[in-house]
Every structure is written in structure tokens, then in C-alpha cells.
Amino acid sequence: MALTGRTALLAALGSLPVGILAPSWTGLLAVNAPLSLAILCDYALAAPVRTLQFTRSGDTTVRLGDGAEVQLTVTNPSRRRLRAHLRDAWPPSSWLTGTEHAASRHTLDIPAGERRRVTTLLRPTRRGDRRAERVTIRSYGPLGLAARQGNHHVPWTVRVLPPFTSRKHLPSRLARLRELDGRTSVLTRGEGTEFDSLRAYVPGDDTRSIDWRATARQSAVAVRTWRPERDRHILLVLDTGRTSAGRVGDVPRLDAAMDAALLLTALATRAGDRVDLLAHDRRTRAQVRGPAAGEVLSAMVTAMAPLEPELVETDVRRLSATALASAPRRSLIVLLTSLDAAPVEEGLLPALPRLTQRHTVLVAAVADPHIEEMAGARGTVDAVYEAAAAAQAQAQRRRTAEQLQRHGVVVVDATPDNLAPALADAYLALKAAGRL
């Protein structure tokens, strides 16, 4: 039996010593029989909590930063009216700081044999799966002097998806893609392009595009127009090892890499290319292969949601072997990793020849904007030392990037806010040059 604050108030009004209530409610029975009888009757009239029935419904997925609603239906099968306080417990990261109390607690008043529904509003602060922990309910008697309390496990999972904040850059990149695709007057030519149509020669056109057979059949000079090839294969490789755990700004490097990967996925699928995903450190953490064209982005988001950085060194040899097995024919392999000198020189560089022999390789890395701020600092002795350290770090990243470029790798090194559009631009540049 749980005694309420109202019981203590009545005891005080009945001139009971406060110390009598402290040891246990049994001391109260021996001192004040009328109040004790009222408490016992109140407890007996409280609706039982063990027989209550619970069902859940509502959202199962939500983007990070958005709200999710989960409904909890409580059925009172007993013959007594249920007057109760309910707490729907979830992990702390399911709410913004300081909002858990208001969001998880509800007041119930359910007549016998009826049901009521309460809604818990979640606003998760981290990616991944958020699972309901337990429902705690306290049933009060009509007088509110005593209560029954119990716990119930009502399972439910809400998967928190990456926010995909870089989708704001998609319209401008799609406009550039339409130019490459020959839907405007801008047409390109490259070794990796497909024949599109014939049109009249315009001064300034590449003479290599003239179709002499078509010209012989008509009075005007005809030139071929070209469009980038479709149905190219792109393999996105997320390095989930130790270096991906480093926080740049307010988010881990892995989250910035995911955002860039999602923008590239949305752009490439609109271009008619096939996109697969591989997340790897010492073993494969997630993989998406061959989804239908309309389901690629949702499959990617779902696979990325539970990924967390692993505090282990990435096995680059195994990663490259898995990537080669996932890309049996010529592909664009986009490796989202770090440009730290040691991991690149000891792990990535020895594995590059196997990758570049068959595929086009693009390495995308998250740069720390604080380093750029430090590099421009002046005015104090400490600021000068910080600027020197930042300049040294930047020079080392440039040397590492140059090493990769000498092996034929395209390198994109940008801050978290700029990584996604920079990666999309690099993809469009490769497509325009016919290197896919």
C-alpha cells in the first residue's frame, strides 16, 4: 500500500504525531482507528493495476530533430473506476533536456470496463532505436488516501533516422544534372557518354562531333549531341571505425558523412544510376544492395539509423576486399573516411592499387572548421601558436590528399556544412567528364 500526501494531512489534522507515520502505515492503525479504516477502505476501492491491459500504436520512425507520437491505450477490465497517474518511461535521449517530466506523465480517469488513450510525444536527440522501457501506474482510491502501484512492460520501438539536412542543396544540383542530361541547350561530350540526337552545326561546336553520314544526306552540317551514361554503379563506403567518432562541431564525423551520402544517393538515383551502401570497420556494420529505384533513399536512411562509430582501427584490407566483392564491374567507389596521415598511409594507400585498377575512387573527408578559425587567429602569443599549429595540420592534410591524388583518387575535403554539396559537385564533374 502506498500512502499519499493527503493521508499525512489528515493525520496532522487529527493531532497525530508526525513520527507515527514515518516507520510504517501499521503504526497508524494502532493510533487512529477511524483514519486507519478510511485508508483501508480507500485502498480496497482503488482499481487494481495488475489486471490493466495496455496496447501501443503510433509512429515507428522519425527524423532526428522531429517529434514522434506514440499512443498508449489503457483498458480497465475491473469493476472499479480507475483514477491513476501514469508514467510512460523511455530512454533519456528520447526527449529534449528538461521536457521528460511533462511528456511522459499522464493522468487517467477510466470508468469500469472502458478504455482511454494517452499520447506520449517523443523528440529524440540521438539517432538509432529508442525502445519503451516500462509503464508505471499508480491507482488511487476515491478519497486519494492510499494507492496501488505496479509496472507493466509494453514494448514499442521508434527508429530515429538521420535528419538529411543537406536535402536543401538537392534542387540546385538537379538543375545542373538536367543541363548535363541534355534537357537544356548545354550538352557535353566525353568518353563515358551516350549518343542522344542530331542537330544542326553551330559555330564553336567540336568538329569531332560532326556526323558526316548524316551531313551527306542533308544540306546542313549535322552534329551529334551526347548525354551522360545512365545505369552507372556507385558504391558508398562509410568508414565506421575510430576516426569517425571524432566530433566536429556538434556532431560526430560519421553523421556528417551520412548526410553527404544521402544527398549523393538522392542525386544519383535521379540521374538513373544505381547506388549501394557499405558500412565497415573491422566487419560489415550495414549493407544495402540492389534496392528498387524508388526505395533506395529510404533503404539507405533505415540502414544508417542505428549505426554508431566503433572505437577500433578500421581493417582497410578487409574493407577493400568487401568493396570489390560488392562492385564486380566498373563503379564509382565513394569512401567517406578521414584524411589523418597515419590511417591513410598505413591502411588506405597500400590497398588503393586494387581499387583504382578497376574502379574510379573518390575519397570524401570531414574537415574541422575550428582549424580554419585557428589558422586566421592573430593578436596574442597564444593565438599565434594556435595559428601555427593549425597551419601545420592543414599542410599535413594537403600532403595526404596529394598522395591520394597521385594514385588517381579524387579527393573532397570540406567542413561538415560544405561536405554534402562538395561531394555532389564532384559527382557531377565526374559525370560531365565521362569518368563514370
Coordinates of C-alpha atoms in Angstrom, one line a residue:
M1 CA 0.0 0.0 0.0
A2 CA 1.2 3.5 -0.8
L3 CA 0.1 6.4 1.4
T4 CA -0.5 9.7 -0.2
G5 CA 0.2 13.3 0.9
R6 CA -3.4 13.7 1.7
T7 CA -3.1 10.9 4.3
A8 CA -0.4 12.9 6.1
L9 CA -2.5 16.0 6.0
L10 CA -5.5 14.2 7.6
A11 CA -3.2 12.7 10.2
A12 CA -1.9 16.2 11.1
L13 CA -5.5 17.5 11.4
G14 CA -6.3 14.6 13.7
S15 CA -3.4 15.7 16.0
L16 CA -1.4 12.6 15.2
P17 CA 2.4 12.8 15.9
V18 CA 4.3 13.0 12.6
G19 CA 6.7 10.3 13.8
I20 CA 3.9 7.8 13.8
L21 CA 3.6 7.9 10.0
A22 CA 7.3 7.5 9.4
P23 CA 8.0 3.9 10.4
S24 CA 5.1 2.3 8.5
W25 CA 1.4 2.6 8.0
T26 CA 0.8 -0.1 10.5
G27 CA 1.6 2.3 13.3
L28 CA -1.2 4.5 12.1
L29 CA -3.7 1.7 12.5
A30 CA -3.0 1.3 16.2
V31 CA -3.4 5.1 17.0
N32 CA -6.3 6.4 14.9
A33 CA -8.8 3.7 14.1
P34 CA -11.2 5.9 12.1
L35 CA -8.5 7.3 9.8
S36 CA -7.0 3.8 9.5
L37 CA -10.3 2.4 8.5
A38 CA -10.7 5.2 5.9
I39 CA -7.3 4.4 4.4
L40 CA -8.0 0.7 4.2
C41 CA -11.4 1.3 2.6
D42 CA -9.8 3.7 0.1
Y43 CA -7.1 1.2 -0.7
A44 CA -9.7 -1.5 -1.2
L45 CA -11.7 0.7 -3.6
A46 CA -8.7 1.6 -5.7
A47 CA -8.8 -0.2 -9.1
P48 CA -6.2 -3.0 -9.3
V49 CA -3.2 -2.3 -11.5
R50 CA -2.1 -5.8 -12.4
T51 CA -5.2 -6.6 -14.4
L52 CA -4.9 -3.4 -16.6
Q53 CA -4.4 -4.0 -20.3
F54 CA -2.1 -1.9 -22.5
T55 CA -1.7 -1.6 -26.2
R56 CA 0.5 0.8 -28.3
S57 CA 0.2 2.4 -31.6
G58 CA 1.7 5.4 -33.4
D59 CA 4.9 6.4 -35.1
T60 CA 7.7 3.8 -35.7
T61 CA 10.2 6.1 -37.4
V62 CA 11.1 9.8 -37.0
R63 CA 13.8 12.0 -38.4
L64 CA 16.3 13.4 -35.8
G65 CA 15.0 16.7 -34.7
D66 CA 11.3 16.0 -35.4
G67 CA 8.7 14.8 -33.0
A68 CA 7.1 11.4 -32.8
E69 CA 3.7 10.5 -31.2
V70 CA 3.2 7.1 -29.5
Q71 CA -0.3 6.3 -28.3
L72 CA -0.8 4.1 -25.2
T73 CA -4.3 2.6 -24.8
V74 CA -5.2 1.6 -21.2
T75 CA -8.2 -0.8 -20.7
N76 CA -9.7 -1.1 -17.2
P77 CA -11.4 -4.6 -17.1
S78 CA -12.2 -4.3 -13.4
R79 CA -15.5 -3.3 -11.8
R80 CA -13.9 -0.2 -10.1
R81 CA -13.2 3.2 -11.5
L82 CA -9.5 3.8 -12.3
R83 CA -8.1 7.1 -11.0
A84 CA -4.4 7.0 -11.7
H85 CA -1.2 8.7 -12.6
L86 CA 0.8 7.0 -15.3
R87 CA 4.5 7.4 -16.3
D88 CA 5.5 6.1 -19.8
A89 CA 9.3 5.7 -19.4
W90 CA 11.7 5.9 -22.4
P91 CA 15.5 6.3 -22.6
P92 CA 16.7 9.8 -21.6
S93 CA 17.7 10.6 -25.2
S94 CA 14.0 10.4 -26.3
W95 CA 13.3 13.9 -25.1
L96 CA 15.0 17.3 -25.1
T97 CA 16.6 18.1 -21.8
G98 CA 14.1 19.1 -19.2
T99 CA 11.0 18.1 -21.0
E100 CA 10.8 14.4 -19.9
H101 CA 8.5 15.0 -16.9
A102 CA 5.8 16.8 -18.8
A103 CA 5.9 14.5 -21.8
S104 CA 6.0 11.1 -20.0
R105 CA 3.4 11.6 -17.2
H106 CA -0.4 11.4 -17.7
T107 CA -3.5 11.5 -15.5
L108 CA -6.2 8.8 -16.1
D109 CA -9.8 8.6 -15.1
I110 CA -11.3 5.4 -16.6
P111 CA -14.7 4.0 -15.7
A112 CA -15.1 0.3 -15.1
G113 CA -14.9 -1.7 -18.4
E114 CA -13.8 1.2 -20.5
R115 CA -10.5 2.4 -22.1
R116 CA -8.7 5.6 -22.6
R117 CA -5.8 6.6 -24.9
V118 CA -2.9 8.8 -23.9
T119 CA -0.2 10.2 -26.2
T120 CA 3.5 10.5 -25.4
L121 CA 5.3 13.0 -27.6
L122 CA 9.0 12.0 -28.2
R123 CA 11.6 14.3 -29.5
P124 CA 14.8 12.2 -29.8
T125 CA 18.2 13.8 -29.5
R126 CA 20.2 10.9 -31.0
R127 CA 19.9 8.5 -33.9
G128 CA 19.1 4.9 -33.5
D129 CA 16.4 2.8 -32.0
R130 CA 14.5 4.1 -28.9
R131 CA 12.7 1.4 -27.1
A132 CA 10.0 1.9 -24.5
E133 CA 11.2 0.8 -21.0
R134 CA 8.2 0.3 -18.8
V135 CA 4.8 1.8 -17.8
T136 CA 4.4 2.7 -14.2
I137 CA 0.9 3.3 -12.9
R138 CA -0.4 4.4 -9.5
S139 CA -4.1 3.8 -8.9
Y140 CA -5.8 5.9 -6.2
G141 CA -8.9 5.3 -4.1
P142 CA -11.9 7.6 -4.2
L143 CA -10.5 9.6 -1.3
G144 CA -6.9 9.7 -2.5
L145 CA -5.6 8.4 0.8
A146 CA -3.9 5.3 -0.5
A147 CA -2.8 3.9 -3.8
R148 CA -1.8 0.7 -5.6
Q149 CA 1.3 0.8 -7.8
G150 CA 2.7 -1.5 -10.4
N151 CA 4.8 -1.8 -13.6
H152 CA 4.0 -3.1 -17.0
H153 CA 6.2 -3.8 -20.0
V154 CA 4.6 -2.6 -23.1
P155 CA 7.2 -2.9 -26.0
W156 CA 7.5 -0.4 -28.8
T157 CA 10.4 0.8 -30.8
V158 CA 10.9 4.1 -32.6
R159 CA 13.7 4.3 -35.1
V160 CA 15.4 7.7 -35.2
L161 CA 16.6 8.4 -38.8
P162 CA 19.4 10.7 -39.9
P163 CA 18.0 14.3 -40.4
F164 CA 19.2 14.7 -44.0
T165 CA 19.7 18.4 -43.6
S166 CA 21.6 18.6 -46.9
R167 CA 18.4 18.0 -48.9
K168 CA 18.2 21.8 -49.3
H169 CA 21.0 21.5 -51.8
L170 CA 19.2 19.0 -54.0
P171 CA 17.2 21.3 -56.3
S172 CA 20.3 23.3 -57.4
R173 CA 22.2 20.0 -58.1
L174 CA 19.2 18.6 -60.0
A175 CA 19.2 21.7 -62.2
R176 CA 22.9 21.1 -63.1
L177 CA 22.1 17.4 -63.7
R178 CA 19.3 18.4 -66.2
E179 CA 21.9 20.5 -68.0
L180 CA 24.2 17.5 -68.3
D181 CA 21.4 15.3 -69.3
G182 CA 20.7 17.4 -72.4
R183 CA 17.4 18.8 -71.3
T184 CA 18.7 22.3 -71.9
S185 CA 20.9 23.8 -74.5
V186 CA 24.0 22.8 -72.7
L187 CA 25.3 19.5 -74.0
T188 CA 28.5 17.8 -73.1
R189 CA 30.8 15.3 -74.6
G190 CA 33.1 12.7 -73.0
E191 CA 34.3 9.2 -73.3
G192 CA 31.7 7.9 -70.9
T193 CA 28.7 9.5 -72.7
E194 CA 25.8 8.1 -74.7
F195 CA 24.6 9.3 -78.2
D196 CA 21.5 11.4 -77.8
S197 CA 20.4 13.0 -81.0
L198 CA 21.5 15.0 -84.1
R199 CA 21.2 18.8 -84.5
A200 CA 22.5 21.5 -86.9
Y201 CA 26.1 22.6 -86.5
V202 CA 26.7 25.9 -84.6
P203 CA 30.0 27.7 -84.9
G204 CA 32.1 26.7 -81.9
D205 CA 30.9 23.1 -81.8
D206 CA 33.6 20.4 -81.5
T207 CA 34.3 19.3 -85.1
R208 CA 34.8 15.7 -83.7
S209 CA 31.0 15.7 -83.1
I210 CA 30.1 16.2 -86.8
D211 CA 28.2 13.2 -88.2
W212 CA 29.5 13.1 -91.8
R213 CA 27.0 10.4 -93.0
A214 CA 24.0 12.5 -91.7
T215 CA 25.6 15.6 -93.3
A216 CA 25.8 13.9 -96.6
R217 CA 22.1 13.1 -96.6
Q218 CA 21.1 16.7 -96.0
S219 CA 22.1 20.2 -97.0
A220 CA 23.3 21.3 -93.5
V221 CA 26.1 20.1 -91.3
A222 CA 24.8 17.8 -88.6
V223 CA 26.5 17.2 -85.2
R224 CA 25.8 14.5 -82.6
T225 CA 24.7 15.5 -79.2
W226 CA 25.6 13.4 -76.1
R227 CA 24.3 12.8 -72.7
P228 CA 25.9 11.2 -69.7
E229 CA 25.5 7.5 -69.4
R230 CA 22.9 6.1 -67.1
D231 CA 22.8 2.9 -65.0
R232 CA 26.3 3.5 -63.6
H233 CA 27.0 1.8 -60.3
I234 CA 28.0 3.8 -57.3
L235 CA 29.2 2.2 -54.0
L236 CA 29.1 4.4 -50.9
V237 CA 31.5 3.1 -48.3
L238 CA 31.1 4.5 -44.8
D239 CA 34.2 4.1 -42.5
T240 CA 32.7 3.5 -39.1
G241 CA 36.0 3.0 -37.3
R242 CA 37.7 5.1 -34.6
T243 CA 38.3 8.2 -36.7
S244 CA 34.5 8.5 -37.5
A245 CA 33.8 9.0 -33.8
G246 CA 35.6 12.4 -33.6
R247 CA 33.2 15.3 -33.1
V248 CA 33.5 18.2 -35.5
G249 CA 31.3 21.0 -34.3
D250 CA 28.2 19.5 -32.6
V251 CA 28.1 16.1 -34.5
P252 CA 30.4 13.1 -35.0
R253 CA 32.2 12.8 -38.3
L254 CA 30.1 9.8 -39.1
D255 CA 26.9 11.9 -39.0
A256 CA 28.3 14.4 -41.4
A257 CA 29.4 11.6 -43.8
M258 CA 25.9 10.1 -43.7
D259 CA 24.4 13.4 -44.6
A260 CA 26.7 13.8 -47.6
A261 CA 26.0 10.1 -48.6
L262 CA 22.2 10.8 -48.6
L263 CA 22.5 13.8 -50.8
L264 CA 24.6 11.9 -53.3
T265 CA 22.2 9.0 -53.2
A266 CA 19.2 11.3 -54.0
L267 CA 21.1 12.9 -56.8
A268 CA 22.5 9.8 -58.4
T269 CA 19.2 7.9 -58.3
R270 CA 17.6 10.9 -60.1
A271 CA 20.4 10.6 -62.7
G272 CA 19.4 7.0 -63.3
D273 CA 22.5 5.5 -61.5
R274 CA 22.4 2.5 -59.1
V275 CA 23.6 3.2 -55.6
D276 CA 24.6 0.7 -52.9
L277 CA 25.9 1.2 -49.4
L278 CA 28.6 -0.5 -47.3
A279 CA 29.4 0.5 -43.7
H280 CA 32.5 -1.2 -42.4
D281 CA 35.3 -1.0 -39.8
R282 CA 36.6 -4.5 -38.9
R283 CA 33.4 -6.1 -40.1
T284 CA 30.4 -5.0 -42.1
R285 CA 28.0 -3.0 -39.9
A286 CA 25.4 -2.3 -42.6
Q287 CA 24.9 -3.0 -46.3
V288 CA 22.3 -2.1 -48.9
R289 CA 22.5 -3.8 -52.2
G290 CA 20.2 -3.6 -55.2
P291 CA 17.0 -1.9 -53.8
A292 CA 14.4 -0.8 -56.3
A293 CA 14.9 2.7 -57.7
G294 CA 12.1 4.2 -55.7
E295 CA 13.2 2.6 -52.5
V296 CA 16.9 3.4 -52.5
L297 CA 16.8 6.5 -50.3
S298 CA 14.5 5.0 -47.7
A299 CA 16.6 1.9 -47.5
M300 CA 19.8 3.9 -47.0
V301 CA 18.2 6.0 -44.3
T302 CA 16.9 2.9 -42.5
A303 CA 20.3 1.2 -42.7
M304 CA 22.2 4.2 -41.4
A305 CA 19.9 5.0 -38.5
P306 CA 21.4 2.5 -35.9
L307 CA 25.0 3.0 -37.0
E308 CA 27.4 4.2 -34.3
P309 CA 31.2 4.7 -34.5
E310 CA 33.2 1.8 -33.3
L311 CA 36.3 2.6 -31.3
V312 CA 38.5 0.2 -33.3
E313 CA 41.0 0.7 -36.1
T314 CA 39.4 0.1 -39.5
D315 CA 40.7 -3.0 -41.3
V316 CA 41.2 -1.4 -44.7
R317 CA 42.3 -4.6 -46.4
R318 CA 39.1 -6.3 -45.4
L319 CA 37.1 -3.2 -46.3
S320 CA 38.6 -3.0 -49.8
A321 CA 38.0 -6.7 -50.3
T322 CA 34.4 -6.3 -49.3
A323 CA 34.0 -3.3 -51.6
L324 CA 35.5 -5.2 -54.5
A325 CA 33.1 -8.1 -53.9
S326 CA 30.2 -5.6 -53.8
A327 CA 31.3 -3.9 -57.0
P328 CA 32.1 -6.7 -59.5
R329 CA 32.1 -4.4 -62.5
R330 CA 33.5 -0.9 -63.1
S331 CA 32.0 1.5 -60.5
L332 CA 32.4 4.7 -58.7
I333 CA 33.6 3.9 -55.1
V334 CA 33.0 6.8 -52.7
L335 CA 34.9 6.2 -49.5
L336 CA 33.8 8.5 -46.7
T337 CA 36.7 8.4 -44.2
S338 CA 39.3 10.7 -42.6
L339 CA 42.4 12.3 -44.1
D340 CA 44.5 11.7 -41.0
A341 CA 48.0 10.9 -42.2
A342 CA 48.6 7.7 -40.2
P343 CA 45.4 5.8 -41.1
V344 CA 45.8 6.8 -44.8
E345 CA 49.5 6.0 -45.1
E346 CA 49.3 2.7 -43.1
G347 CA 45.9 1.5 -44.2
L348 CA 44.4 3.1 -47.3
L349 CA 47.4 3.7 -49.6
P350 CA 48.6 0.0 -49.7
A351 CA 45.0 -1.0 -50.6
L352 CA 44.5 1.6 -53.3
P353 CA 46.0 -0.2 -56.3
R354 CA 43.4 -3.0 -56.1
L355 CA 40.6 -0.4 -56.0
T356 CA 41.8 2.0 -58.7
Q357 CA 42.8 -0.7 -61.1
R358 CA 39.1 -1.4 -61.9
H359 CA 37.2 1.5 -60.4
T360 CA 37.0 5.2 -60.1
V361 CA 37.7 6.1 -56.4
L362 CA 36.6 9.2 -54.6
V363 CA 37.6 9.9 -51.0
A364 CA 35.5 12.4 -49.0
A365 CA 36.6 13.6 -45.6
V366 CA 35.2 16.0 -43.0
A367 CA 37.5 18.9 -42.2
D368 CA 37.3 20.7 -38.8
P369 CA 36.1 24.3 -39.2
H370 CA 37.8 25.2 -36.0
I371 CA 41.2 24.6 -37.6
E372 CA 40.4 27.2 -40.2
E373 CA 39.4 29.7 -37.4
M374 CA 42.7 28.9 -35.6
A375 CA 44.7 29.5 -38.8
G376 CA 43.5 33.0 -39.1
A377 CA 43.9 33.9 -35.4
R378 CA 46.3 36.7 -34.5
G379 CA 46.8 39.3 -31.8
T380 CA 48.2 37.3 -28.9
V381 CA 51.0 34.9 -28.3
D382 CA 48.6 32.0 -27.7
A383 CA 46.7 32.9 -30.9
V384 CA 49.9 32.9 -33.0
Y385 CA 50.9 29.5 -31.6
E386 CA 47.4 28.2 -32.4
A387 CA 47.7 29.6 -35.9
A388 CA 51.0 27.8 -36.4
A389 CA 49.6 24.5 -35.2
A390 CA 46.5 24.9 -37.5
A391 CA 48.7 25.7 -40.5
Q392 CA 50.8 22.6 -39.8
A393 CA 47.7 20.5 -39.6
Q394 CA 46.3 21.9 -42.8
A395 CA 49.6 21.3 -44.6
Q396 CA 49.6 17.7 -43.5
R397 CA 46.1 17.2 -44.8
R398 CA 47.1 18.7 -48.1
R399 CA 50.1 16.3 -48.3
T400 CA 47.8 13.4 -47.6
A401 CA 45.4 14.5 -50.2
E402 CA 48.2 14.9 -52.8
Q403 CA 49.4 11.3 -52.0
L404 CA 45.9 10.0 -52.8
Q405 CA 45.6 12.1 -56.0
R406 CA 48.9 10.7 -57.3
H407 CA 47.2 7.3 -57.2
G408 CA 44.3 8.7 -59.3
V409 CA 41.9 9.3 -56.4
V410 CA 39.5 12.2 -56.4
V411 CA 39.6 13.9 -53.0
V412 CA 36.9 16.0 -51.4
D413 CA 37.9 17.7 -48.2
A414 CA 35.3 20.0 -46.7
T415 CA 33.7 21.2 -43.5
P416 CA 30.5 19.4 -42.3
D417 CA 28.2 22.1 -43.7
N418 CA 30.0 22.0 -47.1
L419 CA 30.8 18.3 -47.5
A420 CA 27.5 17.3 -48.9
P421 CA 27.3 19.9 -51.7
A422 CA 31.0 19.5 -52.5
L423 CA 30.6 15.7 -52.9
A424 CA 27.6 16.2 -55.1
D425 CA 29.6 18.7 -57.2
A426 CA 32.4 16.2 -57.5
Y427 CA 30.0 13.5 -58.7
L428 CA 28.5 15.9 -61.3
A429 CA 32.0 16.8 -62.5
L430 CA 32.9 13.1 -63.0
K431 CA 29.7 12.5 -64.8
A432 CA 30.3 15.5 -67.1
A433 CA 33.8 14.3 -67.8
G434 CA 32.6 10.8 -68.7
R435 CA 34.6 9.1 -66.0
L436 CA 31.7 7.1 -64.6

